[in-house]
Each structure stands twice: as C-alpha cells, then as structure tokens.
Amino acid sequence: MQNINEIRHHISAVAETRKITSAMQIVASSRMKKVLGHIAYNQLYSERLKRAIREILLSSPAPQSLPYLMARGGERRTYIVIAGDKGMAGSYNANLLHYAYAETKGHPNYHLITCGLKASAFFHRNGIQPDIEIMGVSQDPSLANARTLASDVIDIYDKMLTDEVYIIYTMFSGPSRHLPVMNRLLPLLPKDYDEIPARIPEADIIYVPSPEEAFHMLIPQFLTAEIFSALAQAYSSEHFARMNAMQSATRNADELMKKLTMQYNMARQAAITREITEISGAVEALRNGDEAYATGN
Amino acid sequence: MKTFPLDILTPEHQFFSTHAEALTIQAPDGSLTILAGHAPLVAPFIPGSLSVKVNGEWKEAFHSSGFLEVLREGVIVFAQACEWPENIDEKRALEAKRRAEERLRQRQSINEHQNSQIALARAMVRLQLARKHINLD
C-alpha cells in the first residue's frame, strides 16, 4: 500500500494538470468556434476559385507562352510546409511533418519554406536548414500574410530559382478531412484541375486588356487566394486537433483522479484499521498483565 | 431590365450576392460595365470602387485588386477585399496610406515597389469612398 502523503501529493499534481488541460481545451474550442463560421465559406470560395481557374485554363486564347503556365521540366522543387507554433495538439504536427519529410526525401534538390516553429524545429532536428522560416503566420492566417507569402513565391519563381512550388498543409474540410495534403501552386497546369467540374464556356473568353497582361495580374490573385485558404484550413485543423487532444487529456485526468482518490481512501482506511488493531492489541496485552498482577502470579 | 446572377466573393467572406442589372468595375485601362448577356470575359481589376445596379438603384463599394469572371451562367467577382463605404475604417486607411508612402520613398526592388504602389492605391480609394458618401438604404 502506498504512503498516504504520496497519494495526496499525486492527486494535487493531477488536479493542477487537469486545470491546465481544461483551460487549453476551452481556449482551443473558442478559437474553433470563431473559425468555424469562416471555414465553410472558405471551402466554397476555394471551390469557386478552382473552378474559375479551370474554366480560364480551358478556354482557348490562354497564352501558353507565359512562364507560370508551363512546366519548366526541371526537378528543383520548393515546398511550403505549414505546421503549428505549439505542440499539445495530438498528432497534428507529427502527421504533417512526417508526410512532408517523406515527400521531400524523394526529391533531393529542393528548397524549403516553413511556417510555424514546429516545422522549422523539426527540419533542423533532421539536419535540414529551411531556406525561409516564417514565424507568426500559423497563429494569424490573415490575408496580408498570404499576400506577402504569395509575392515571395512569385519572386522566387521569377528569378528561376525553382521549377515547381508546392504547399503542404492539413486539410480541415472536404474529403481529405484532417489529413495532410500537398497542392501544386506553380506552375498552373490544367491537369491539376481535371477533377473539378467546370462550366465550359461556349465561346472564347475575352481577356481585358490582353491575355498576357490579364494573366500577369491573375496569377498573384490565384496564389494569394490559394495560400490564404491553405493557412485557414491549417489553422482550424490545428485548433481542432488541440481541442480533441486536450479533451481526452482532461478525461484521462478525471479518471486518474477517481482512481487515486479511491486508493487514498483505501490507504487511509487501512491506516485507521491498523491503528485500532494496535490499540486494541495493546489494551488486551495490558489487561492480561493486570489480571496476572491481581491473581498474584 | 434584364438581370444576371452576381456573386462578389472575397477570401474572407461572401460580400454580396444578388441579381444585378449592371456592374461597373475598375479595369486597368478604365472602368468596365457588364450588363446581362455579356460575352464570356475575364478581367483583372485594380483597387477602386465598384457599382452595382439592383432594382434600378446604384450601390457603390470599395474593392481591392482581384478579377472577375463573366460566363453565360453569371458573374463572379473575386476581390481580395470589398467594403461598403460605411464600413471603411478611415483611421486604418490613413495609416496604411502613410505606411505605403513611407515604403515608396525607400529604395526597393521592382516587386516590392509594385506592392507598395498597390497598397497606396488601396488606401487612397478607401479614403475617397469613405469621405464621399454612405449608401442610404
């Protein structure tokens, strides 16, 4: 039987931990609630956007000579990996980072852009130095951040430093729920959009002012919108994972407390019983002594 | 008057969805008006103000850069941001204008210069529109 004081100490430690996990659960679920309203719309927006991109790519006068629309044939890839800044979110970070690691391993000649502390720490640990480490974006999936990232990506691509750009993040909604996914950002190839239902325009699309100029302005728009939606999906996935992890941690703490309280009561009961036995034993012994004295033996 | 389905979307929210009679928007080479039955068209646009005619009344709103897609089935405007004049935060726009001007004074790469110019244009249109009027519904 464990020492009573030890058990008491254990119980108070578990209670403290439980306080923290339940507080984190509340924080994560309130963040989730804030995001949930946006995320359904975000999904719709990204579907609409992809459909528009496909319709534009399908229509004939799209300029094939634009560098953003052509595969360069090279093998130099750039990966943007979006993970969280903090742990305590179950397997959220681990799943994504292992997926990204396996993916990058197959293509040795690559550049790496990481979003979030966990992502850069993971690659550092594996002996890989990310080319760009972006901090603070995972916690603030704002349009301004997406815009900056998009313009960096275009810059890298324009300078011929890379042939293809991919983004790796965790999907929150849709068929690949809570799973890491990888999308090609650049170049824009029609085959990436094959599965999206499109309304094929019956006549050639008119581009204002000209196809070349229109596409030059369209590409940053596409990228910004796609990156924003990836950031938003990753953000909600992270908080959803954290909410679940903290919920089960709180539940485990409750169970552990119940078990420990039971042990504590049993130990206390045992101690009392032992004490009574000792006292009554002593009384018995004393009485025997008294009787022996009285009878004069 | 004939109408067409119009959706104005930003990455953050669905700004406006209606059956409109006409839509005017700032294309890079001047304003562009779409009426029902327009031929398929794709046009990027720069920060400016867009006007929508609904039930014979024009409504005006701020839009940031983006593009619009016109198909027979309807018109979708993809803008990075869209605001009614009454919702524009004038103080924020002023600050953004100052920041953009400051950045433009510094030596920058072509790309950065373009971004700052766009940011400045955004701030200017927001301010203009916020000071001009509000929609009286």
CSV table of C-alpha atoms in Angstrom, one decimal, chain A residues 84-236:
chain,number,residue,atom,x,y,z
A,84,GLY,CA,1.8,24.9,-35.8
A,85,ASP,CA,3.8,27.1,-33.4
A,86,LYS,CA,2.9,25.0,-30.4
A,87,GLY,CA,2.6,21.3,-29.6
A,88,MET,CA,-0.1,19.8,-27.4
A,89,ALA,CA,-2.3,19.2,-30.4
A,90,GLY,CA,-2.2,15.4,-30.6
A,91,SER,CA,-0.6,14.0,-33.7
A,92,TYR,CA,-1.4,17.2,-35.8
A,93,ASN,CA,2.2,18.4,-36.2
A,94,ALA,CA,3.8,14.9,-36.3
A,95,ASN,CA,1.5,13.7,-39.1
A,96,LEU,CA,2.0,16.7,-41.3
A,97,LEU,CA,5.8,16.9,-40.7
A,98,HIS,CA,6.4,13.2,-41.4
A,99,TYR,CA,4.3,13.5,-44.6
A,100,ALA,CA,6.4,16.5,-45.6
A,101,TYR,CA,9.6,14.8,-44.7
A,102,ALA,CA,8.8,11.7,-46.8
A,103,GLU,CA,7.7,13.9,-49.7
A,104,THR,CA,10.9,16.0,-49.7
A,105,LYS,CA,13.1,12.9,-49.4
A,106,GLY,CA,12.1,11.7,-52.8
A,107,HIS,CA,13.2,15.0,-54.4
A,108,PRO,CA,16.7,15.8,-53.1
A,109,ASN,CA,17.1,19.1,-55.0
A,110,TYR,CA,14.6,21.2,-53.2
A,111,HIS,CA,14.1,24.5,-51.3
A,112,LEU,CA,12.1,24.7,-48.1
A,113,ILE,CA,9.9,27.4,-46.7
A,114,THR,CA,8.5,26.6,-43.2
A,115,CYS,CA,5.6,28.3,-41.4
A,116,GLY,CA,5.4,27.7,-37.7
A,117,LEU,CA,8.0,27.0,-35.0
A,118,LYS,CA,7.3,23.3,-35.0
A,119,ALA,CA,8.0,22.9,-38.7
A,120,SER,CA,11.4,24.7,-38.6
A,121,ALA,CA,12.4,22.8,-35.3
A,122,PHE,CA,11.5,19.5,-37.0
A,123,PHE,CA,13.7,20.1,-40.1
A,124,HIS,CA,16.6,21.5,-38.0
A,125,ARG,CA,16.4,18.3,-35.9
A,126,ASN,CA,16.7,16.2,-39.1
A,127,GLY,CA,19.7,18.2,-40.3
A,128,ILE,CA,17.9,20.2,-42.9
A,129,GLN,CA,18.2,24.0,-42.9
A,130,PRO,CA,15.0,25.6,-44.2
A,131,ASP,CA,15.7,28.3,-46.8
A,132,ILE,CA,13.0,30.6,-45.4
A,133,GLU,CA,11.5,30.4,-41.9
A,134,ILE,CA,8.3,32.3,-41.5
A,135,MET,CA,7.1,32.9,-37.9
A,136,GLY,CA,3.8,34.0,-36.6
A,137,VAL,CA,1.8,33.2,-39.7
A,138,SER,CA,0.4,29.9,-38.3
A,139,GLN,CA,-1.3,31.8,-35.5
A,140,ASP,CA,-2.6,34.6,-37.7
A,141,PRO,CA,-4.0,33.3,-41.0
A,142,SER,CA,-4.7,36.8,-42.4
A,143,LEU,CA,-4.9,37.9,-46.0
A,144,ALA,CA,-2.0,40.3,-45.5
A,145,ASN,CA,0.3,37.4,-44.6
A,146,ALA,CA,-1.0,35.3,-47.5
A,147,ARG,CA,-0.3,38.2,-49.8
A,148,THR,CA,3.4,38.6,-48.6
A,149,LEU,CA,4.0,34.9,-48.9
A,150,ALA,CA,2.4,34.8,-52.4
A,151,SER,CA,4.7,37.7,-53.6
A,152,ASP,CA,7.7,35.9,-52.2
A,153,VAL,CA,6.8,32.8,-54.0
A,154,ILE,CA,6.4,34.7,-57.3
A,155,ASP,CA,9.7,36.4,-56.7
A,156,ILE,CA,11.5,33.0,-56.3
A,157,TYR,CA,9.8,31.6,-59.3
A,158,ASP,CA,10.6,34.7,-61.5
A,159,LYS,CA,14.2,34.5,-60.6
A,160,MET,CA,14.4,31.0,-62.0
A,161,LEU,CA,15.4,29.6,-58.6
A,162,THR,CA,12.8,26.9,-58.7
A,163,ASP,CA,10.8,24.9,-61.2
A,164,GLU,CA,7.8,24.0,-59.2
A,165,VAL,CA,6.2,25.2,-56.0
A,166,TYR,CA,4.2,23.1,-53.7
A,167,ILE,CA,2.3,23.8,-50.5
A,168,ILE,CA,1.8,21.2,-47.8
A,169,TYR,CA,-0.8,21.7,-45.1
A,170,THR,CA,-3.6,19.9,-43.2
A,171,MET,CA,-7.0,19.9,-44.7
A,172,PHE,CA,-9.8,20.7,-42.3
A,173,SER,CA,-12.9,20.1,-44.5
A,174,GLY,CA,-13.7,18.1,-47.6
A,175,PRO,CA,-12.9,14.5,-48.5
A,176,SER,CA,-9.3,14.5,-47.0
A,177,ARG,CA,-10.5,15.7,-43.6
A,178,HIS,CA,-7.7,16.3,-41.1
A,179,LEU,CA,-5.1,14.7,-43.4
A,180,PRO,CA,-2.0,16.3,-44.7
A,181,VAL,CA,-2.3,17.3,-48.4
A,182,MET,CA,0.0,18.7,-51.0
A,183,ASN,CA,-1.0,21.1,-53.8
A,184,ARG,CA,1.0,22.5,-56.6
A,185,LEU,CA,0.9,26.3,-56.6
A,186,LEU,CA,3.1,27.0,-59.6
A,187,PRO,CA,3.2,26.4,-62.5
A,188,LEU,CA,-0.5,26.3,-63.1
A,189,LEU,CA,-1.1,23.1,-65.0
A,190,PRO,CA,-4.5,22.2,-66.4
A,191,LYS,CA,-4.1,18.6,-65.3
A,192,ASP,CA,-4.1,19.6,-61.6
A,193,TYR,CA,-7.7,20.8,-62.1
A,194,ASP,CA,-9.0,17.9,-64.1
A,195,GLU,CA,-11.4,16.7,-61.3
A,196,ILE,CA,-13.1,20.0,-60.8
A,197,PRO,CA,-16.4,20.3,-62.6
A,198,ALA,CA,-16.4,23.3,-64.8
A,199,ARG,CA,-18.9,25.1,-67.0
A,200,ILE,CA,-17.2,25.1,-70.3
A,201,PRO,CA,-17.7,28.5,-71.9
A,202,GLU,CA,-19.4,28.1,-75.3
A,203,ALA,CA,-17.4,30.9,-76.9
A,204,ASP,CA,-13.8,32.0,-76.4
A,205,ILE,CA,-13.2,34.1,-73.3
A,206,ILE,CA,-12.3,37.7,-73.9
A,207,TYR,CA,-9.4,38.9,-71.8
A,208,VAL,CA,-9.2,42.6,-70.8
A,209,PRO,CA,-6.8,44.2,-71.5
A,210,SER,CA,-4.9,41.4,-73.2
A,211,PRO,CA,-4.4,37.7,-72.4
A,212,GLU,CA,-0.8,38.2,-71.4
A,213,GLU,CA,-1.5,41.2,-69.2
A,214,ALA,CA,-4.6,39.6,-67.7
A,215,PHE,CA,-2.7,36.5,-66.7
A,216,HIS,CA,0.2,38.6,-65.2
A,217,MET,CA,-2.4,40.1,-62.9
A,218,LEU,CA,-4.4,36.9,-62.3
A,219,ILE,CA,-1.5,34.7,-61.1
A,220,PRO,CA,-0.8,36.7,-57.9
A,221,GLN,CA,-4.6,36.7,-57.2
A,222,PHE,CA,-4.8,32.9,-57.6
A,223,LEU,CA,-1.8,32.4,-55.4
A,224,THR,CA,-2.9,34.7,-52.6
A,225,ALA,CA,-6.3,33.1,-52.5
A,226,GLU,CA,-4.9,29.6,-52.5
A,227,ILE,CA,-2.3,30.3,-49.8
A,228,PHE,CA,-4.9,32.1,-47.7
A,229,SER,CA,-7.2,29.2,-47.9
A,230,ALA,CA,-4.4,26.7,-47.0
A,231,LEU,CA,-3.5,28.9,-44.0
A,232,ALA,CA,-7.1,29.0,-42.8
A,233,GLN,CA,-7.5,25.2,-43.3
A,234,ALA,CA,-4.3,24.5,-41.4
A,235,TYR,CA,-5.3,26.9,-38.6
A,236,SER,CA,-8.6,25.3,-38.0
